[in-house]
Amino acid sequence: MADEQMGLFRALWRLMTFYGLRKQLGLVRAADRMFTGSTEGIGDAFDLHRDQLIGRYNSLFDAFGQLETVLEEKRLESEALAKELRDLGIKRDGALTMYERAERAGDEEEKQKHKAAFERFQARIKQIEVRQGELTDDVQVQEERMRGFERQLTSLQAEIQNLSSQKAQAMADFVSNQKVIELNRRLQGLQASIDRGPLDAVMQANRELAAKARVSERLSGTDVRAQDTEYADAGRSSSIDDEFGAMLAARKAEREAKTGVPPRQAEDVPRI
């Protein structure tokens, strides 16, 4: 029972999870269609992207300004420390001079006082030198970071400036591609209309008529009247041939009776 409840719980959890994911994907697809289905949507997409870039640019510019302020403070601190270091160097030399005078005078108390002053000046000088080293390293790092921010700002600025031309190009491409698709559809529709039009019907009728003519021509050989005509023509031709042969034979016999020599023999007798 517990396993069945656990399985039901998992199934419900998957259903809720996938339902939420599909709903999110549906919203994403719907949002994409809003921005890709018209020139107005494309223009809105570029405008929104431009607003985002401007927001990033302003945020980065503020960080750039804050970092520049920090760097300026470090530079001022370094300049102040350099001035203090020069003053301490003079005072330290003065403490040494006063110590030498007290030493010549044999004044032990003055000697200790000047020595203590020297040590105080020297300790502060060492602190300043350490701090100046830290400031130098820090300023170098921050300046390199500033150069990185500057490159990003320049890149963002160029991208923002180019968005206008990119927006116009994208809108022009959309319109051009849309017109090409519409033209292709019209051409396809026109071709279909021509295929179903009267010209196609005329061509088809001619093809059918030619087929009927060929069939009629083949069948004409089996017509009884055509056969009778063919037989009569053959009979007339045979009769004419017989009459021609008879007349030719009669002319030959007539010539033989007059000359007494067959025509072929008479031709064979040599002349004297």
Short mmCIF file of C-alpha atoms in Angstrom, two decimals:
data_model
loop_
_atom_site.label_atom_id
_atom_site.label_comp_id
_atom_site.label_asym_id
_atom_site.label_seq_id
_atom_site.Cartn_x
_atom_site.Cartn_y
_atom_site.Cartn_z
CA MET A 1 0.00 0.00 0.00
CA ALA A 2 2.80 2.37 0.86
CA ASP A 3 4.59 1.55 -2.43
CA GLU A 4 1.41 2.26 -4.41
CA GLN A 5 0.98 5.60 -2.66
CA MET A 6 4.63 6.44 -3.29
CA GLY A 7 4.26 5.50 -6.97
CA LEU A 8 1.13 7.62 -7.25
CA PHE A 9 2.93 10.52 -5.60
CA ARG A 10 5.85 10.22 -8.05
CA ALA A 11 3.45 10.09 -10.99
CA LEU A 12 1.64 13.19 -9.78
CA TRP A 13 4.94 14.95 -9.20
CA ARG A 14 6.13 14.12 -12.73
CA LEU A 15 2.80 15.28 -14.13
CA MET A 16 3.00 18.58 -12.30
CA THR A 17 6.65 19.04 -13.20
CA PHE A 18 6.27 18.25 -16.91
CA TYR A 19 3.07 20.25 -17.08
CA GLY A 20 4.92 23.24 -15.68
CA LEU A 21 7.82 22.72 -18.08
CA ARG A 22 5.52 22.37 -21.09
CA LYS A 23 3.64 25.45 -20.04
CA GLN A 24 6.91 27.37 -19.81
CA LEU A 25 7.97 26.08 -23.23
CA GLY A 26 4.59 27.08 -24.60
CA LEU A 27 5.04 30.57 -23.24
CA VAL A 28 8.50 30.72 -24.78
CA ARG A 29 7.19 29.59 -28.18
CA ALA A 30 4.30 32.05 -27.95
CA ALA A 31 6.76 34.83 -27.09
CA ASP A 32 8.97 33.83 -30.03
CA ARG A 33 5.98 33.97 -32.38
CA MET A 34 5.16 37.45 -31.08
CA PHE A 35 8.61 38.69 -32.08
CA THR A 36 9.11 36.73 -35.32
CA GLY A 37 5.74 36.95 -37.05
CA SER A 38 5.73 40.56 -38.20
CA THR A 39 7.93 43.58 -38.80
CA GLU A 40 6.42 45.19 -35.70
CA GLY A 41 7.46 42.19 -33.60
CA ILE A 42 10.98 42.27 -35.02
CA GLY A 43 11.20 45.98 -34.26
CA ASP A 44 9.98 45.38 -30.70
CA ALA A 45 12.58 42.62 -30.22
CA PHE A 46 15.39 44.96 -31.25
CA ASP A 47 14.00 47.76 -29.08
CA LEU A 48 13.84 45.48 -26.04
CA HIS A 49 17.36 44.23 -26.69
CA ARG A 50 18.52 47.82 -27.04
CA ASP A 51 16.94 48.68 -23.69
CA GLN A 52 18.71 45.73 -22.10
CA LEU A 53 22.05 46.77 -23.59
CA ILE A 54 21.54 50.34 -22.41
CA GLY A 55 20.76 49.05 -18.91
CA ARG A 56 23.94 46.97 -18.91
CA TYR A 57 25.90 49.91 -20.27
CA ASN A 58 24.63 52.23 -17.55
CA SER A 59 25.30 49.66 -14.83
CA LEU A 60 28.82 49.07 -16.11
CA PHE A 61 29.36 52.80 -16.48
CA ASP A 62 28.37 53.32 -12.83
CA ALA A 63 30.79 50.58 -11.75
CA PHE A 64 33.44 52.18 -13.94
CA GLY A 65 32.85 55.53 -12.20
CA GLN A 66 32.97 53.97 -8.75
CA LEU A 67 36.20 52.18 -9.55
CA GLU A 68 37.66 55.40 -10.89
CA THR A 69 36.75 57.10 -7.59
CA VAL A 70 38.50 54.36 -5.62
CA LEU A 71 41.56 54.67 -7.83
CA GLU A 72 41.60 58.42 -7.38
CA GLU A 73 41.48 58.00 -3.59
CA LYS A 74 44.40 55.56 -3.75
CA ARG A 75 46.38 57.99 -5.88
CA LEU A 76 45.71 60.80 -3.44
CA GLU A 77 46.71 58.57 -0.54
CA SER A 78 49.93 57.63 -2.36
CA GLU A 79 50.73 61.31 -2.99
CA ALA A 80 50.09 62.16 0.67
CA LEU A 81 52.30 59.28 1.80
CA ALA A 82 55.05 60.42 -0.55
CA LYS A 83 54.91 63.92 0.97
CA GLU A 84 54.90 62.48 4.48
CA LEU A 85 57.82 60.26 3.55
CA ARG A 86 59.85 63.29 2.45
CA ASP A 87 59.03 65.09 5.70
CA LEU A 88 59.94 62.05 7.78
CA GLY A 89 63.23 61.71 5.94
CA ILE A 90 64.11 65.31 6.86
CA LYS A 91 63.03 64.79 10.47
CA ARG A 92 64.99 61.56 10.71
CA ASP A 93 68.10 63.31 9.45
CA GLY A 94 67.44 66.05 12.02
CA ALA A 95 67.19 63.48 14.82
CA LEU A 96 70.52 62.04 13.75
CA THR A 97 72.08 65.51 13.73
CA MET A 98 70.72 66.32 17.20
CA TYR A 99 71.93 62.96 18.51
CA GLU A 100 75.47 63.69 17.25
CA ARG A 101 75.43 67.11 18.98
CA ALA A 102 74.24 65.59 22.28
CA GLU A 103 76.87 62.93 21.96
CA ARG A 104 79.59 65.56 21.57
CA ALA A 105 78.17 67.45 24.51
CA GLY A 106 78.04 64.29 26.59
CA ASP A 107 74.34 64.83 27.32
CA GLU A 108 73.03 61.31 27.76
CA GLU A 109 69.41 62.33 28.27
CA GLU A 110 69.33 64.32 25.01
CA LYS A 111 70.94 61.44 23.22
CA GLN A 112 68.12 59.05 24.28
CA LYS A 113 65.47 61.59 23.30
CA HIS A 114 66.88 62.07 19.82
CA LYS A 115 67.40 58.34 19.39
CA ALA A 116 63.78 57.66 20.31
CA ALA A 117 62.66 60.28 17.77
CA PHE A 118 64.83 58.67 15.10
CA GLU A 119 63.32 55.25 15.81
CA ARG A 120 59.81 56.69 15.63
CA PHE A 121 60.51 58.37 12.31
CA GLN A 122 62.22 55.28 10.93
CA ALA A 123 59.30 52.99 11.91
CA ARG A 124 56.82 55.29 10.24
CA ILE A 125 58.99 55.45 7.12
CA LYS A 126 58.96 51.66 6.91
CA GLN A 127 55.15 51.60 7.33
CA ILE A 128 54.79 54.14 4.52
CA GLU A 129 57.08 52.15 2.22
CA VAL A 130 55.04 48.99 2.80
CA ARG A 131 51.79 50.84 2.23
CA GLN A 132 53.14 52.48 -0.91
CA GLY A 133 54.07 49.05 -2.28
CA GLU A 134 50.52 47.81 -1.58
CA LEU A 135 49.02 50.88 -3.21
CA THR A 136 51.21 50.50 -6.30
CA ASP A 137 50.18 46.87 -6.78
CA ASP A 138 46.53 47.63 -6.08
CA VAL A 139 46.47 50.58 -8.48
CA GLN A 140 48.00 48.43 -11.24
CA VAL A 141 45.36 45.74 -10.75
CA GLN A 142 42.55 48.27 -10.66
CA GLU A 143 43.84 50.07 -13.73
CA GLU A 144 43.89 46.77 -15.64
CA ARG A 145 40.34 46.17 -14.49
CA MET A 146 39.46 49.67 -15.63
CA ARG A 147 40.85 48.90 -19.08
CA GLY A 148 38.66 45.79 -19.18
CA PHE A 149 35.60 47.84 -18.21
CA GLU A 150 36.53 50.39 -20.84
CA ARG A 151 36.72 47.71 -23.54
CA GLN A 152 33.34 46.35 -22.48
CA LEU A 153 31.82 49.81 -22.51
CA THR A 154 33.22 50.48 -25.98
CA SER A 155 31.89 47.15 -27.24
CA LEU A 156 28.45 47.79 -25.75
CA GLN A 157 28.40 51.29 -27.17
CA ALA A 158 29.25 49.99 -30.65
CA GLU A 159 26.59 47.26 -30.38
CA ILE A 160 23.97 49.80 -29.33
CA GLN A 161 24.89 52.06 -32.23
CA ASN A 162 24.75 49.17 -34.71
CA LEU A 163 21.33 47.99 -33.51
CA SER A 164 19.53 50.57 -35.61
CA SER A 165 21.04 49.29 -38.86
CA GLN A 166 20.65 45.67 -37.74
CA LYS A 167 17.01 46.34 -36.92
CA ALA A 168 16.39 47.86 -40.35
CA GLN A 169 18.21 44.97 -42.05
CA ALA A 170 16.27 42.34 -40.09
CA MET A 171 12.95 43.99 -40.94
CA ALA A 172 13.94 44.27 -44.61
CA ASP A 173 15.01 40.61 -44.68
CA PHE A 174 11.69 39.59 -43.12
CA VAL A 175 9.68 41.54 -45.69
CA SER A 176 11.83 40.28 -48.57
CA ASN A 177 11.60 36.64 -47.50
CA GLN A 178 7.86 37.00 -46.88
CA LYS A 179 7.36 38.43 -50.38
CA VAL A 180 9.37 35.58 -51.90
CA ILE A 181 7.18 33.04 -50.11
CA GLU A 182 4.01 34.84 -51.21
CA LEU A 183 5.26 35.00 -54.80
CA ASN A 184 6.09 31.29 -54.78
CA ARG A 185 2.62 30.52 -53.48
CA ARG A 186 1.04 32.68 -56.17
CA LEU A 187 3.11 31.02 -58.88
CA GLN A 188 2.14 27.60 -57.57
CA GLY A 189 -1.52 28.60 -57.52
CA LEU A 190 -1.26 30.04 -61.04
CA GLN A 191 0.32 26.84 -62.33
CA ALA A 192 -2.43 24.77 -60.74
CA SER A 193 -5.04 27.05 -62.32
CA ILE A 194 -3.43 26.65 -65.76
CA ASP A 195 -3.36 22.88 -65.38
CA ARG A 196 -7.12 22.87 -64.72
CA GLY A 197 -7.94 25.51 -67.33
CA PRO A 198 -9.42 25.33 -70.87
CA LEU A 199 -6.02 24.93 -72.53
CA ASP A 200 -5.45 21.69 -70.67
CA ALA A 201 -8.96 20.56 -71.68
CA VAL A 202 -8.25 21.32 -75.38
CA MET A 203 -4.97 19.40 -75.30
CA GLN A 204 -6.63 16.45 -73.59
CA ALA A 205 -9.48 16.45 -76.13
CA ASN A 206 -6.98 16.43 -78.98
CA ARG A 207 -5.18 13.48 -77.47
CA GLU A 208 -8.44 11.57 -77.08
CA LEU A 209 -9.50 12.43 -80.65
CA ALA A 210 -6.18 11.22 -82.05
CA ALA A 211 -6.59 7.95 -80.17
CA LYS A 212 -10.09 7.53 -81.61
CA ALA A 213 -8.77 8.22 -85.11
CA ARG A 214 -6.11 5.53 -84.74
CA VAL A 215 -8.71 3.02 -83.55
CA SER A 216 -11.06 3.95 -86.42
CA GLU A 217 -8.24 3.50 -88.90
CA ARG A 218 -7.48 0.03 -87.58
CA LEU A 219 -11.14 -0.95 -87.66
CA SER A 220 -11.67 0.32 -91.22
CA GLY A 221 -9.92 -2.81 -92.58
CA THR A 222 -12.74 -5.00 -91.25
CA ASP A 223 -15.57 -3.05 -92.96
CA VAL A 224 -17.47 -5.33 -95.46
CA ARG A 225 -18.08 -2.51 -97.87
CA ALA A 226 -14.42 -1.61 -97.83
CA GLN A 227 -13.53 -5.24 -98.51
CA ASP A 228 -15.99 -5.43 -101.43
CA THR A 229 -14.48 -2.30 -102.94
CA GLU A 230 -11.02 -3.80 -102.56
CA TYR A 231 -12.11 -7.00 -104.33
CA ALA A 232 -13.76 -5.05 -107.20
CA ASP A 233 -10.58 -3.02 -107.66
CA ALA A 234 -8.56 -6.22 -107.80
CA GLY A 235 -10.96 -7.72 -110.36
CA ARG A 236 -10.82 -4.67 -112.58
CA SER A 237 -7.05 -4.70 -112.45
CA SER A 238 -6.94 -8.39 -113.45
CA SER A 239 -9.33 -7.82 -116.38
CA ILE A 240 -7.27 -4.94 -117.67
CA ASP A 241 -4.11 -7.04 -117.42
CA ASP A 242 -5.80 -9.84 -119.45
CA GLU A 243 -6.96 -7.42 -122.13
CA PHE A 244 -3.46 -5.90 -122.32
CA GLY A 245 -1.89 -9.36 -122.77
CA ALA A 246 -4.40 -10.40 -125.42
CA MET A 247 -3.93 -7.25 -127.44
CA LEU A 248 -0.14 -7.55 -127.18
CA ALA A 249 -0.30 -11.18 -128.45
CA ALA A 250 -2.55 -10.19 -131.36
CA ARG A 251 -0.17 -7.47 -132.51
CA LYS A 252 2.70 -9.95 -132.37
CA ALA A 253 0.84 -12.55 -134.46
CA GLU A 254 -0.07 -9.88 -137.03
CA ARG A 255 3.58 -8.90 -137.48
CA GLU A 256 4.66 -12.54 -137.91
CA ALA A 257 2.06 -13.10 -140.59
CA LYS A 258 3.34 -10.15 -142.63
CA THR A 259 7.07 -10.90 -142.41
CA GLY A 260 7.07 -14.64 -141.96
CA VAL A 261 9.73 -14.20 -139.28
CA PRO A 262 9.12 -13.86 -135.64
CA PRO A 263 10.20 -10.41 -134.41
CA ARG A 264 12.95 -11.77 -132.26
CA GLN A 265 14.39 -13.95 -135.11
CA ALA A 266 14.26 -11.08 -137.59
CA GLU A 267 16.31 -9.06 -135.25
CA ASP A 268 18.89 -11.87 -135.05
CA VAL A 269 19.53 -12.14 -138.89
CA PRO A 270 22.74 -10.29 -139.78
CA ARG A 271 22.55 -7.59 -142.38
CA ILE A 272 24.55 -8.02 -145.75
#
